[in-house]
Coordinates of C-alpha atoms in Angstrom, one line a residue:
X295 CA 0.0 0.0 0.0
X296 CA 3.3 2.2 0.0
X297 CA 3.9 5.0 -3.1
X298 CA 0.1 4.6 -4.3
X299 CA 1.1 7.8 -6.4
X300 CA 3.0 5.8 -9.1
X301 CA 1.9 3.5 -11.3
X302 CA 2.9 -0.1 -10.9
X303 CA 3.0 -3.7 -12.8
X304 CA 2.5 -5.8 -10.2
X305 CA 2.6 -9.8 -9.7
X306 CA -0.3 -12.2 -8.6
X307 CA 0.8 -12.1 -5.0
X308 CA 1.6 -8.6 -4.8
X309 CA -1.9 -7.8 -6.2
X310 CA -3.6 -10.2 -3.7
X311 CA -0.9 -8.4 -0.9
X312 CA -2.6 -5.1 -1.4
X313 CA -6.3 -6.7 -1.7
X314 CA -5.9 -7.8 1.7
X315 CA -4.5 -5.1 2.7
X316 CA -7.1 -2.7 1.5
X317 CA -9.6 -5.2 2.9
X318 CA -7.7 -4.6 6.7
X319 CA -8.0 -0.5 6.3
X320 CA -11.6 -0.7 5.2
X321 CA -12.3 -3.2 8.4
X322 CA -10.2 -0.9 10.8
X323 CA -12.6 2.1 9.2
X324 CA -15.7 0.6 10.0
X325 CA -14.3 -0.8 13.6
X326 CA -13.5 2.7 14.5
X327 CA -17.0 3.9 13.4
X328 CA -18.8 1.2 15.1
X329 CA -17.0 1.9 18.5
X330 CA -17.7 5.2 18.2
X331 CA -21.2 5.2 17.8
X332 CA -20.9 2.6 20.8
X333 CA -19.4 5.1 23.0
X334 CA -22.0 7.4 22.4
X335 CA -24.4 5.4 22.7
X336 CA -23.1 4.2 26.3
X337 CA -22.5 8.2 27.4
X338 CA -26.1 8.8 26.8
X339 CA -27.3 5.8 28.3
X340 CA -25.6 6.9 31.5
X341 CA -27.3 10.1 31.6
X342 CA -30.8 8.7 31.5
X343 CA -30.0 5.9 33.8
X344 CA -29.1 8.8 36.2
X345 CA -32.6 10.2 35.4
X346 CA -33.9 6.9 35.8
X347 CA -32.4 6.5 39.7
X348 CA -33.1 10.8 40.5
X349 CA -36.2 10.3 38.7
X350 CA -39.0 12.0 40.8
X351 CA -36.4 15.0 41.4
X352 CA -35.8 15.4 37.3
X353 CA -39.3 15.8 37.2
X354 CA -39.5 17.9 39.4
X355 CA -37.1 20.1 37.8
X356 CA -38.3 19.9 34.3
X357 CA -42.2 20.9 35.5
X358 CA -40.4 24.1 38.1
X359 CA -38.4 25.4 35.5
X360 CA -39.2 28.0 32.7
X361 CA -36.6 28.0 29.8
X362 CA -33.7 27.0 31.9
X363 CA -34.1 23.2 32.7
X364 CA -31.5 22.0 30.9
X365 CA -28.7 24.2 32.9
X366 CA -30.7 22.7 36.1
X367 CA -30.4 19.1 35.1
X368 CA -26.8 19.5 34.2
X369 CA -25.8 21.5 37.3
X370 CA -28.4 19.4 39.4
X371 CA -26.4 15.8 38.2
X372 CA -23.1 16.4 36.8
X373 CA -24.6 15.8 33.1
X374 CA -23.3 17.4 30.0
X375 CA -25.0 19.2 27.0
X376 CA -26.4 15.6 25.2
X377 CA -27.4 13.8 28.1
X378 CA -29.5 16.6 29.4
X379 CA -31.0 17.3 26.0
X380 CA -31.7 13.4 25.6
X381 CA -33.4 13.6 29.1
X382 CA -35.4 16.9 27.7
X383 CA -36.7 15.2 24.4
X384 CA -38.2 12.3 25.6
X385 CA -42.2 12.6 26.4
X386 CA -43.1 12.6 30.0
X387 CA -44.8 9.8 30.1
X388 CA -42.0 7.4 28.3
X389 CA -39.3 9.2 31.2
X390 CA -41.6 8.2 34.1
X391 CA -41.8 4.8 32.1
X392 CA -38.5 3.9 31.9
X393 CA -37.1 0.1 32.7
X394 CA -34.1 0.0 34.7
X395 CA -33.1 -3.3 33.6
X396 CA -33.7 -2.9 30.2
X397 CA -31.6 0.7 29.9
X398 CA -28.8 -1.5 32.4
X399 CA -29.1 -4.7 30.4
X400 CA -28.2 -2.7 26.8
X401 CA -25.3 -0.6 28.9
X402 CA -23.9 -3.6 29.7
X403 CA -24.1 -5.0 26.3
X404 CA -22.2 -1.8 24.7
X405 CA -19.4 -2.1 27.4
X406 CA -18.9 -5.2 25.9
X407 CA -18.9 -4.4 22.2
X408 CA -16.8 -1.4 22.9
X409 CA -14.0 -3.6 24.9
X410 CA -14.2 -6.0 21.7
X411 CA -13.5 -2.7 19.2
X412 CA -10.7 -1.7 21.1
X413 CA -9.4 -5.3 21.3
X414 CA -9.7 -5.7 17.8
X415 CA -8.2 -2.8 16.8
X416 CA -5.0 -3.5 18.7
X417 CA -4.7 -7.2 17.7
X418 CA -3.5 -7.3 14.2
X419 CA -3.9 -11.5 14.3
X420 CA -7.7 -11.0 15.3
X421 CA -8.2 -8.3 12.7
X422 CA -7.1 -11.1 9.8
X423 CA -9.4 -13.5 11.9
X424 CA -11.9 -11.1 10.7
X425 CA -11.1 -10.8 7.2
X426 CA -10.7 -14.4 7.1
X427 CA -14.3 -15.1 8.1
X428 CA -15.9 -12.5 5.8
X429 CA -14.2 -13.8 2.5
X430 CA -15.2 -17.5 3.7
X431 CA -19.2 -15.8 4.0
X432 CA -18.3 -14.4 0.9
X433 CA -17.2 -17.6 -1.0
X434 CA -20.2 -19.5 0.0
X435 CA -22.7 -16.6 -0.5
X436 CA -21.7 -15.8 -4.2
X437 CA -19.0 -18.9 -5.2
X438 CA -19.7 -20.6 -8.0
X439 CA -17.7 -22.2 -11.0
X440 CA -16.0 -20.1 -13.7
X441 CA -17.9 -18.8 -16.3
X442 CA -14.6 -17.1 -18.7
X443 CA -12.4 -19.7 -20.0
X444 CA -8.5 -19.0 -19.5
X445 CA -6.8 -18.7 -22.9
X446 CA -3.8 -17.3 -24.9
X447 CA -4.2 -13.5 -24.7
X448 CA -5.0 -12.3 -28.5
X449 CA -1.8 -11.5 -30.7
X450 CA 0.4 -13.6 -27.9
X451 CA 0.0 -16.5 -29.7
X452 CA -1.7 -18.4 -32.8
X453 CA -3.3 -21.3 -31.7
X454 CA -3.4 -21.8 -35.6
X455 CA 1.0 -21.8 -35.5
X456 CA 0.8 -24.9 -33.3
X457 CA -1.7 -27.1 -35.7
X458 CA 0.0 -29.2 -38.5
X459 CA -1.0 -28.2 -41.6
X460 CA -1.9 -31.5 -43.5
X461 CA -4.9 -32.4 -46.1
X462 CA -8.0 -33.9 -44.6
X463 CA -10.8 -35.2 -46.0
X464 CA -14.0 -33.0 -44.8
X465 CA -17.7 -34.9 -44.8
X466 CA -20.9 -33.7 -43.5
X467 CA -24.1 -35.8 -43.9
X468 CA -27.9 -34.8 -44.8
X469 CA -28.8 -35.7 -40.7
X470 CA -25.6 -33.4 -39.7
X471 CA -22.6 -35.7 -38.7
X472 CA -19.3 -33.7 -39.5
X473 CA -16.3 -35.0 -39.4
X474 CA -12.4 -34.8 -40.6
X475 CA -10.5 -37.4 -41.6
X476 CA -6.5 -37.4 -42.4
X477 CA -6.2 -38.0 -46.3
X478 CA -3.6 -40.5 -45.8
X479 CA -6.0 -42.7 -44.2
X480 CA -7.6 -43.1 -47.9
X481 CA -5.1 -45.5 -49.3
X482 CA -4.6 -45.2 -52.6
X483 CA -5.8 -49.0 -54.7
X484 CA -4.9 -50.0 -58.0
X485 CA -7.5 -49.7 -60.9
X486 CA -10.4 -52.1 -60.7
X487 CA -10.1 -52.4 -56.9
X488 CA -13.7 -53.1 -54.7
X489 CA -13.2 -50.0 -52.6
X490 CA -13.9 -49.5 -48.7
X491 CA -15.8 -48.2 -46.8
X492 CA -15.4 -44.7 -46.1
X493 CA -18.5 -43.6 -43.4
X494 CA -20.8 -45.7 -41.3
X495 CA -24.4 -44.0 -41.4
X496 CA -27.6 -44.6 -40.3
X497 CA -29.5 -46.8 -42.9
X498 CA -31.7 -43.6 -43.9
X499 CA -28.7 -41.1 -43.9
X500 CA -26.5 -40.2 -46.7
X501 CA -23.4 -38.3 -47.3
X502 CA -24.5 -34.6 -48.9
X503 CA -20.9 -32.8 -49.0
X504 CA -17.6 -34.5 -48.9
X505 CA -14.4 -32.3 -49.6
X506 CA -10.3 -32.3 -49.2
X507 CA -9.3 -29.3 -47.6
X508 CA -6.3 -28.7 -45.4
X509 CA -6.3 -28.4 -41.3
X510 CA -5.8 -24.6 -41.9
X511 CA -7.9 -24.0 -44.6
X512 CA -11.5 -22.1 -43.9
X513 CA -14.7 -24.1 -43.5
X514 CA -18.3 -22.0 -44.2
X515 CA -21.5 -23.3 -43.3
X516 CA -24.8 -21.4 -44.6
X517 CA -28.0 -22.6 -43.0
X518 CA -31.5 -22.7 -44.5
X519 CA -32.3 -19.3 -42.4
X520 CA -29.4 -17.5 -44.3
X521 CA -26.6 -17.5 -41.2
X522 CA -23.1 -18.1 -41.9
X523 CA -21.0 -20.1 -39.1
X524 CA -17.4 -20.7 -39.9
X525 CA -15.0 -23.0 -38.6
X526 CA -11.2 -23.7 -39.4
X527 CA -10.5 -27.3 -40.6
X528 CA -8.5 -28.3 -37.5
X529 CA -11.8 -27.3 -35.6
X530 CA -13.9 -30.0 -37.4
X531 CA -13.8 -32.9 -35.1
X532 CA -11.5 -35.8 -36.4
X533 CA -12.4 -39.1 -36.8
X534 CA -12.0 -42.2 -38.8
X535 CA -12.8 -43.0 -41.9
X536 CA -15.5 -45.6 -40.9
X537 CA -17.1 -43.4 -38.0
X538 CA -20.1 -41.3 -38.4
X539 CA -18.4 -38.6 -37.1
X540 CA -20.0 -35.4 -34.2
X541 CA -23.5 -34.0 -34.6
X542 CA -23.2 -30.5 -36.1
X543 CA -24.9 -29.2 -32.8
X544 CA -21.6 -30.0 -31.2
X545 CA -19.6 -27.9 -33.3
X546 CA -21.7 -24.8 -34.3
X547 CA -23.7 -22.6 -32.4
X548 CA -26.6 -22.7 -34.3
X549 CA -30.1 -22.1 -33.2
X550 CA -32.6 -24.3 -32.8
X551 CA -34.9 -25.0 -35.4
X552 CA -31.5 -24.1 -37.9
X553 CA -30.4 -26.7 -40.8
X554 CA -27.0 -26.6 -42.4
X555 CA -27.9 -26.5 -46.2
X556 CA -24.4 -26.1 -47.5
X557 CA -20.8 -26.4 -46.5
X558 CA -17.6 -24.6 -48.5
X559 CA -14.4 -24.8 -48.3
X560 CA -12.2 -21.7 -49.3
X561 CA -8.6 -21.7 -48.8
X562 CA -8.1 -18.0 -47.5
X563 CA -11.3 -15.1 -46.9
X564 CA -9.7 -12.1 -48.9
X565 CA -9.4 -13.8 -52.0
X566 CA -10.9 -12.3 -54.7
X567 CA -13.7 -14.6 -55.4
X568 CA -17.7 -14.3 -55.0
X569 CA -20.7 -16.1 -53.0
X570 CA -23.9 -16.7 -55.1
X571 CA -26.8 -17.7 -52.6
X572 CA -30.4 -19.0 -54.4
X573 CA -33.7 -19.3 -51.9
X574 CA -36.9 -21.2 -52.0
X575 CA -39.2 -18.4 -53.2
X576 CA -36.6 -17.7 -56.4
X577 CA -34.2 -15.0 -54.7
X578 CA -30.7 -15.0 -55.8
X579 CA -28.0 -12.9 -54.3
X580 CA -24.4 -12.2 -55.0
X581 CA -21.6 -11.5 -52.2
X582 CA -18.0 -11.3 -52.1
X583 CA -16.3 -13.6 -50.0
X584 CA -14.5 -10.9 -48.4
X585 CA -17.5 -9.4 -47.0
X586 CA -17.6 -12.8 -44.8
X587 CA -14.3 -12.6 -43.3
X588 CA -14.9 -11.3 -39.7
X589 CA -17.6 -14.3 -38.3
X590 CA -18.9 -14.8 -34.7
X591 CA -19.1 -17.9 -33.4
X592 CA -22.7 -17.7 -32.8
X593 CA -22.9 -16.7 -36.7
X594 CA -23.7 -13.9 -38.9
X595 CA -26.4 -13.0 -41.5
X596 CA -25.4 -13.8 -44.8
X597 CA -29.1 -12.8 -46.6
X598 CA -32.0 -11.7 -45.2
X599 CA -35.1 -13.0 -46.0
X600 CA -38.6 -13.6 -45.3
X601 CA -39.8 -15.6 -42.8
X602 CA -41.4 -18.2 -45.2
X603 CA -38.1 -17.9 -47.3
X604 CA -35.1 -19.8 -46.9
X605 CA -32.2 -20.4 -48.1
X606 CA -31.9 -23.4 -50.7
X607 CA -27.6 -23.5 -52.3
X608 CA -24.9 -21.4 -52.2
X609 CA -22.0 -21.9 -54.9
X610 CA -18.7 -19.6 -54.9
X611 CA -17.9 -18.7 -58.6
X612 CA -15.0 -16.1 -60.3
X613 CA -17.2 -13.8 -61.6
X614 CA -17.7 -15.7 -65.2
X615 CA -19.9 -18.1 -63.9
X616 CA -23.3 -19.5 -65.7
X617 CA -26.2 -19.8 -62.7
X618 CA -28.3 -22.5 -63.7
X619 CA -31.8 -22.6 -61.3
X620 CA -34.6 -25.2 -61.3
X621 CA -38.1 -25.4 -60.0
X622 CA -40.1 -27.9 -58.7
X623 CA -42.7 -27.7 -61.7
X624 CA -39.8 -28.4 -64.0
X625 CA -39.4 -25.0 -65.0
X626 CA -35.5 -23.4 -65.6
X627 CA -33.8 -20.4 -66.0
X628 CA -30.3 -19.7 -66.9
X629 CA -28.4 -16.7 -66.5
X630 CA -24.5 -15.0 -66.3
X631 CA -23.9 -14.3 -62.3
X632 CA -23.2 -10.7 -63.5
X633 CA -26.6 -10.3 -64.4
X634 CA -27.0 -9.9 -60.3
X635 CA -24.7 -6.7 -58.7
X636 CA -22.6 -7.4 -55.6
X637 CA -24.8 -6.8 -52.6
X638 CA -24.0 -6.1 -48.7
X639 CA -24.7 -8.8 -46.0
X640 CA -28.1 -6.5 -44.9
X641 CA -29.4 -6.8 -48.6
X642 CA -32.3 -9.3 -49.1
X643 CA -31.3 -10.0 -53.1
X644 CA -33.1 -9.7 -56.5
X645 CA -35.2 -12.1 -58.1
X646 CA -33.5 -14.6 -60.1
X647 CA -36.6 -16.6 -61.2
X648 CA -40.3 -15.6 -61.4
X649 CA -42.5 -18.5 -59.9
X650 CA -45.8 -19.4 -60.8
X651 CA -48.5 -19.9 -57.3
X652 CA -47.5 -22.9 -55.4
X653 CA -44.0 -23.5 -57.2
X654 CA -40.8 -23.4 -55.6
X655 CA -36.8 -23.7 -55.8
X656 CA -35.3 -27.4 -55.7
X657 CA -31.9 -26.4 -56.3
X658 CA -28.9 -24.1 -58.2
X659 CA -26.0 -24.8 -60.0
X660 CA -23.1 -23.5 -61.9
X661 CA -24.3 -23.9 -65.5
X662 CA -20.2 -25.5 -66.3
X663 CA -20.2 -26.2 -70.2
X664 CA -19.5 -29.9 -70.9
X665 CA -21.7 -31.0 -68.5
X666 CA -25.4 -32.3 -68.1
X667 CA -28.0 -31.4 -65.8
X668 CA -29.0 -33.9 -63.5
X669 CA -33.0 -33.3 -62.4
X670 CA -34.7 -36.3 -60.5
X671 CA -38.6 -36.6 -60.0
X672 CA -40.6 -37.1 -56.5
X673 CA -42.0 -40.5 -58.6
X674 CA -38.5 -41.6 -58.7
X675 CA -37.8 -40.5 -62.7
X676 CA -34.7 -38.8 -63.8
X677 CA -32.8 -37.9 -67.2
X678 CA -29.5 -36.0 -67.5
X679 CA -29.2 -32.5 -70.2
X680 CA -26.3 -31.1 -71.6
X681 CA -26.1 -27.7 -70.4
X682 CA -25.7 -26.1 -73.8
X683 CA -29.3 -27.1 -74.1
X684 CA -30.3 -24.2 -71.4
X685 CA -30.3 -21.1 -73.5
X686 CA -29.3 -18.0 -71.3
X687 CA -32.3 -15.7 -70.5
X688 CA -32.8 -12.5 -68.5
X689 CA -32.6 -13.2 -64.8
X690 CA -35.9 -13.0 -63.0
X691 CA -38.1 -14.2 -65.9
X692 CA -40.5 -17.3 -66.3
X693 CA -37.8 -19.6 -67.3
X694 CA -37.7 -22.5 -70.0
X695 CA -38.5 -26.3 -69.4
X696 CA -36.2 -28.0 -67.6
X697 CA -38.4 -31.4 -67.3
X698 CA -41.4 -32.9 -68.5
X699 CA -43.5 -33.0 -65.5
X700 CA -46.5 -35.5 -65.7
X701 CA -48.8 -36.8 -63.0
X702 CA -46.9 -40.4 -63.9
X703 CA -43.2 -38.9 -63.2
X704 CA -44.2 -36.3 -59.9
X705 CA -42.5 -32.8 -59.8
X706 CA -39.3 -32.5 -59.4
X707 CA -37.6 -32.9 -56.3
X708 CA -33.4 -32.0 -57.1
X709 CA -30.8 -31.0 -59.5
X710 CA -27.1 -31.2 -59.4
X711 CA -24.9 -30.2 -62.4
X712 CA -22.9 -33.9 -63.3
X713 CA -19.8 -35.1 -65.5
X714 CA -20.6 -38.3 -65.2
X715 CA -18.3 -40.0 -63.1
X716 CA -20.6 -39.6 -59.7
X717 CA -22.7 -42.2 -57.9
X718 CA -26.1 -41.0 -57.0
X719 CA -27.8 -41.3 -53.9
X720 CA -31.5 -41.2 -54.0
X721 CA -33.8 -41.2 -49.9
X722 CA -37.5 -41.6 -49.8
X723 CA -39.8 -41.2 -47.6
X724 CA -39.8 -44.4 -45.7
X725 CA -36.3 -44.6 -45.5
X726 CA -35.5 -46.7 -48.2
X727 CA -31.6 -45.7 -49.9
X728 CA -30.4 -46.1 -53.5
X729 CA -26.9 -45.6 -55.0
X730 CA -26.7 -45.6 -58.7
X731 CA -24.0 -44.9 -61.4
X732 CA -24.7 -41.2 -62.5
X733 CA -23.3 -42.6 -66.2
X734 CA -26.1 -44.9 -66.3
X735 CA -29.0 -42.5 -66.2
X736 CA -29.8 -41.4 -70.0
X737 CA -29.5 -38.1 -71.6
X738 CA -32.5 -36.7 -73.6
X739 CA -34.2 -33.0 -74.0
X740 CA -35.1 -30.5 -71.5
X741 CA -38.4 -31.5 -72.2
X742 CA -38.7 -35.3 -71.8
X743 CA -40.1 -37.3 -68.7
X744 CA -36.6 -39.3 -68.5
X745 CA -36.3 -42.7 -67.5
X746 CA -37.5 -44.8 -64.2
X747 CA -34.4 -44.4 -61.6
X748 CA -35.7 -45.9 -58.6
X749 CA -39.2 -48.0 -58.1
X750 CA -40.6 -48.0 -55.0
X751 CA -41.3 -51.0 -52.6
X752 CA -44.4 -49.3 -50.4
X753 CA -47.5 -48.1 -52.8
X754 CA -47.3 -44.0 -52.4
X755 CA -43.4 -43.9 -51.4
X756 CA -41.9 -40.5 -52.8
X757 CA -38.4 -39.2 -53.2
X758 CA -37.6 -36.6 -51.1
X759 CA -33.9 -36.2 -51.3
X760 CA -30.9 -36.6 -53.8
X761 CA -26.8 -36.6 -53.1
X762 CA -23.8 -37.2 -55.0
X763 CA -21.0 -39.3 -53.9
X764 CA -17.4 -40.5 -55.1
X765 CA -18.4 -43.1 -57.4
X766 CA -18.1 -47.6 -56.8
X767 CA -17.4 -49.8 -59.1
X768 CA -19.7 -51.2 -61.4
X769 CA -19.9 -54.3 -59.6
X770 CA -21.3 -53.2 -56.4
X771 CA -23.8 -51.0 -58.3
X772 CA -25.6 -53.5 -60.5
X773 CA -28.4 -53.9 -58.3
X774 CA -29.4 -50.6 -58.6
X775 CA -28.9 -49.6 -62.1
X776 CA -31.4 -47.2 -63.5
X777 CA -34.5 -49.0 -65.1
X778 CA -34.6 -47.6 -68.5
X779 CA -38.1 -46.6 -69.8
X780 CA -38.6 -44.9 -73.4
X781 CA -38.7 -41.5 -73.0
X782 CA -42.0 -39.2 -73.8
X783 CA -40.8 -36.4 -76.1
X784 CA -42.1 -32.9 -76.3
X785 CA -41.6 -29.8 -77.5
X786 CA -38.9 -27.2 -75.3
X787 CA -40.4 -24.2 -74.6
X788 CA -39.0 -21.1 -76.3

C-alpha cells in the first residue's frame, strides 16, 4: 500500500498483498465507526439511567423550571449538554416509564462491544481473523464455478501456428454428422479395386458434401435461415474414416430449429472470389467472400429473408460463372452471375426466377459447359441434359423447361450439375436408400419425362432427397442400375 502515487505492474501475489491489505484499512474504518457510535451510545445511556435512579427530582425540575431546565439538570447531576438534552426530548410519560433493567441490560451490552472494538483494533492476528471469516461468507454466498475460459491473450500466440497443416478429407451428412479425416488414411488401390468403406451412417442417412481441404484452410456453413458459421479445418472434429463422425450441434452454435444447407471450403477469406446464394421463393443474391471474413461464433447473417423464405444453395464462382436454377414444376432459368450486382450482407437479393403460385426452388448450379443437368422426380424419374441445351435468359423471368413433368413422373424434387463420373444417392420417404451410377442415367431433352431411376417397394413412397458421392465400381452398383423406360418427347419451350 506504499507509493500509491506511481503507477505499478504488479505480480499475482503482490496484487492479492494489497487486496488484503485494503480489505484490513476498510475493516479498521468501519471498527472505528462502530466503536464510536458505541461510545456514544453508552455516554447517553448513563445520563438517562441517572434520570432513571433521580427520577422523581428530574421531574420535578423539568415541570419548576421556565426556559432554563437543561442548565438545572446538568448543574443538578453532573450531566453534560447531550445527556440533558436526551433527558429533555423524551415525552413525559416514556421518562416516568423507563425500565431500569432494560436501559442496564443494553449498557452492559455496549461495554462489551466497545472492549471488543478496542481489542480488535489493537490485535492485528484478530483483525485477519476477521477478514478471514468474511471472505469465507463471501465464498459461500456468491461462489460458483468459472464462467470465462482462460486462454492465450490475442496477438500472444496463434493457436493456428501450433496445428499441422496436413490435407483432410471433410464430410458432412444430410442428418448433420461432421467430421475430418487425415487424407492418408484413404489409401490409394490399383484400378479395378472393390473400394472400402469410407462412413458408417444410419441406414436412412447419406453423405451430402464430402471435400479435401487442409487443417488450416477455412470451413463455411450457410444454414436454410441465411446464417453463416465458420469454422477452421482443424476445428472440425477428427475421426475415422469408418465413423459417423460429431453431430453439427456439437460444433456450431446454431439455433434451434436451424439446418445446415451447405458447406464450403475456401482456402483464405480475402481472396478475390464471390458467393452466389439462391432461396426457396426464387431470390438469388451475389456477395463477395471478403465481405464474410470477420464471423462470430454464434454466426452472422449472410441474406435476409422472409420468414417463409429460406435459403436453398450457395456456390462460390469467379465472376464468369453460368447460374443455372430449377423449379419444382420443372421449370429453368439460366443466366450469367453478373446479371445480379454485388450486394451487402443486410441486402435481401433480387429475383433470379419468377415462380408461378405454389412453385418453388429445388436447387442451383453452376451452369459449367460440358456437363449435363442432372434433375430427379418425386416418382422416382430422372434424365441428364447437356447444359448447352439451357439457353441464357434474362434473370428474374419465367424460365424455359427443364423437365417434363407429368402426374406419372411427380415434380421435381433435385438437381445437381454432373460429369458423369458420380454415384447418386436417392432417400424416400420411408427410409429406403439407393446408389446408382450417375453414367447410367440417359440423356435426352429438356423436355422429356426421362427414365425410371428408382421404383418403389411401399405403394405411395416419394423421393424426397438426392446426393452425389465419389463413385463404386460397377460391380457393387448392379443392383441398382437405372430402369430404363422410353422416353416421352415434347416440344422445349421457347
Amino acid at each position: 500500500m506504499n507509493n500509491q502515487r506511481q503507477p505499478k505492474i504488479l505480480t499475482l501475489r503482490g496484487i492479492l498483498d494489497e487486496y488484503i491489505a485494503f480489505q484490513e484499512q476498510i475493516i479498521t474504518r468501519r471498527t472505528i465507526y462502530d466503536r464510536r457510535k458505541a461510545q456514544e451510545r453508552a455516554h447517553l445511556l448513563q445520563g438517562l439511567l441517572i434520570a432513571q435512579d433521580n427520577i422523581d427530582e428530574v421531574i420535578h425540575i423539568i415541570r419548576t423550571s421556565y426556559d432554563d431546565a437543561k442548565d438545572k439538570l446538568m448543574e443538578r447531576f453532573g450531566l453534560d449538554d447531550v445527556q440533558a438534552q436526551a433527558i429533555l426530548d423524551m415525552q413525559l410519560k416514556r421518562l416516568q416509564g423507563l425500565e431500569k433493567e432494560k436501559l442496564e441490560a443494553e449498557f452492559a451490552e455496549l461495554e462489551k462491544k466497545i472492549a471488543y472494538y478496542d481489542q480488535l483494533l489493537s490485535d492485528e492476528e484478530m483483525l485477519r481473523g476477521v477478514l478471514k471469516d468474511e471472505l469465507i461468507q463471501i465464498r459461500d454466498k456468491y461462489g460458483d464455478d468459472r464462467k470465462t475460459e482462460i486462454g492465450f491473450v490475442e496477438d500472444d500466440i496463434d493457436i493456428e501456428d501450433l496445428i499441422e497443416e496436413e490435407q483432410c478429407v471433410f464430410t458432412m451428412t444430410q442428418a448433420g454428422y461432421l467430421k475430418r479425416t487425415p487424407a492418408s488414411e484413404y489409401a490409394a488401390q490399383s484400378k479395378g479395386g472393390m473400394g472400402k468403406k469410407g462412413i458408417t451412417t444410419r441406414e436412412e442417412d447419406v453423405v451430402e458434401s464430402v471435400f479435401t481441404a487442409s487443417t488450416h484452410d477455412e470451413i463455411l456453413f450457410f444454414t436454410d435461415k441465411g446464417k453463416v458459421y465458420k469454422k477452421k479445418g482443424y476445428q472440425i472434429p477428427q475421426a475415422g474414416k469408418t465413423a459417423k463422425g460429431t453431430n453439427i450441434v456439437n460444433v456450431l452454435q446454431v439455433e434451434s430449429g436451424e439446418r445446415v444447407q451447405v458447406m464450403l471450403h475456401v482456402e483464405k477469406m480475402e481472396q478475390e472470389s464471390y458467393l452466389v446464394m439462391v432461396t426457396r421463393k426464387g431470390t438469388v443474391k451475389r456477395i463477395t467472400l471478403s465481405a464474410l471474413k470477420n464471423i462470430r461464433n454464434n454466426g452472422i447473417r449472410a441474406i435476409k429473408m422472409d420468414e417463409d423464405d429460406q435459403l436453398v444453395e450457395v456456390r462460390q464462382t469467379d465472376g464468369k460463372k453460368k447460374i443455372l436454377i430449377a423449379t419444382h414444376f420443372g421449370l429453368a432459368v439460366c443466366f450469367d452471375e453478373n446479371d445480379v450486382r454485388v450486394m451487402g450482407r443486410d441486402a435481401y437479393g433480387v429475383r433470379g426466377i419468377k415462380l408461378r403460385d405454389g412453385d418453388y426452388v429445388v436447387g442451383a448450379a453452376r451452369a459449367t459447359a460440358g456437363k449435363t443437368v442432372l434433375s430427379i422426380t418425386e416418382n422416382g424419374y430422372g434424365k441428364r441434359t447437356p447444359v448447352e441445351e439451357y439457353r441464357i435468359t434474362n434473370r428474374g423471368g419465367l424460365g424455359i423447361k427443364n423437365y417434363a413433368v407429368t402426374e406419372k413422373t411427380g415434380s421435381v424434387v433435385g438437381i445437381k450439375v454432373v460429369d458423369g463420373s458420380e454415384d447418386l444417392l436417392l432417400v424416400t420417404a420411408a427410409g429406403i436408400l439407393i446408389r446408382t451410377h450417375v453414367d447410367t442415367i440417359r440423356i435426352a431433352g429438356r423436355a422429356t419425362q426421362g427414365v425410371i431411376v428408382m421404383r418403389f417397394k411401399e405403394e405411395g413412397d416419394q423421393v424426397i432427397s438426392l446426393a452425389l458421392a465419389e463413385s463404386t465400381t460397377p460391380e457393387e452398383n448392379v443392383e441398382n442400375q437405372a430402369t430404363a423406360e422410353p422416353e416421352t418427347e415434347s416440344n422445349p419451350e421457347s
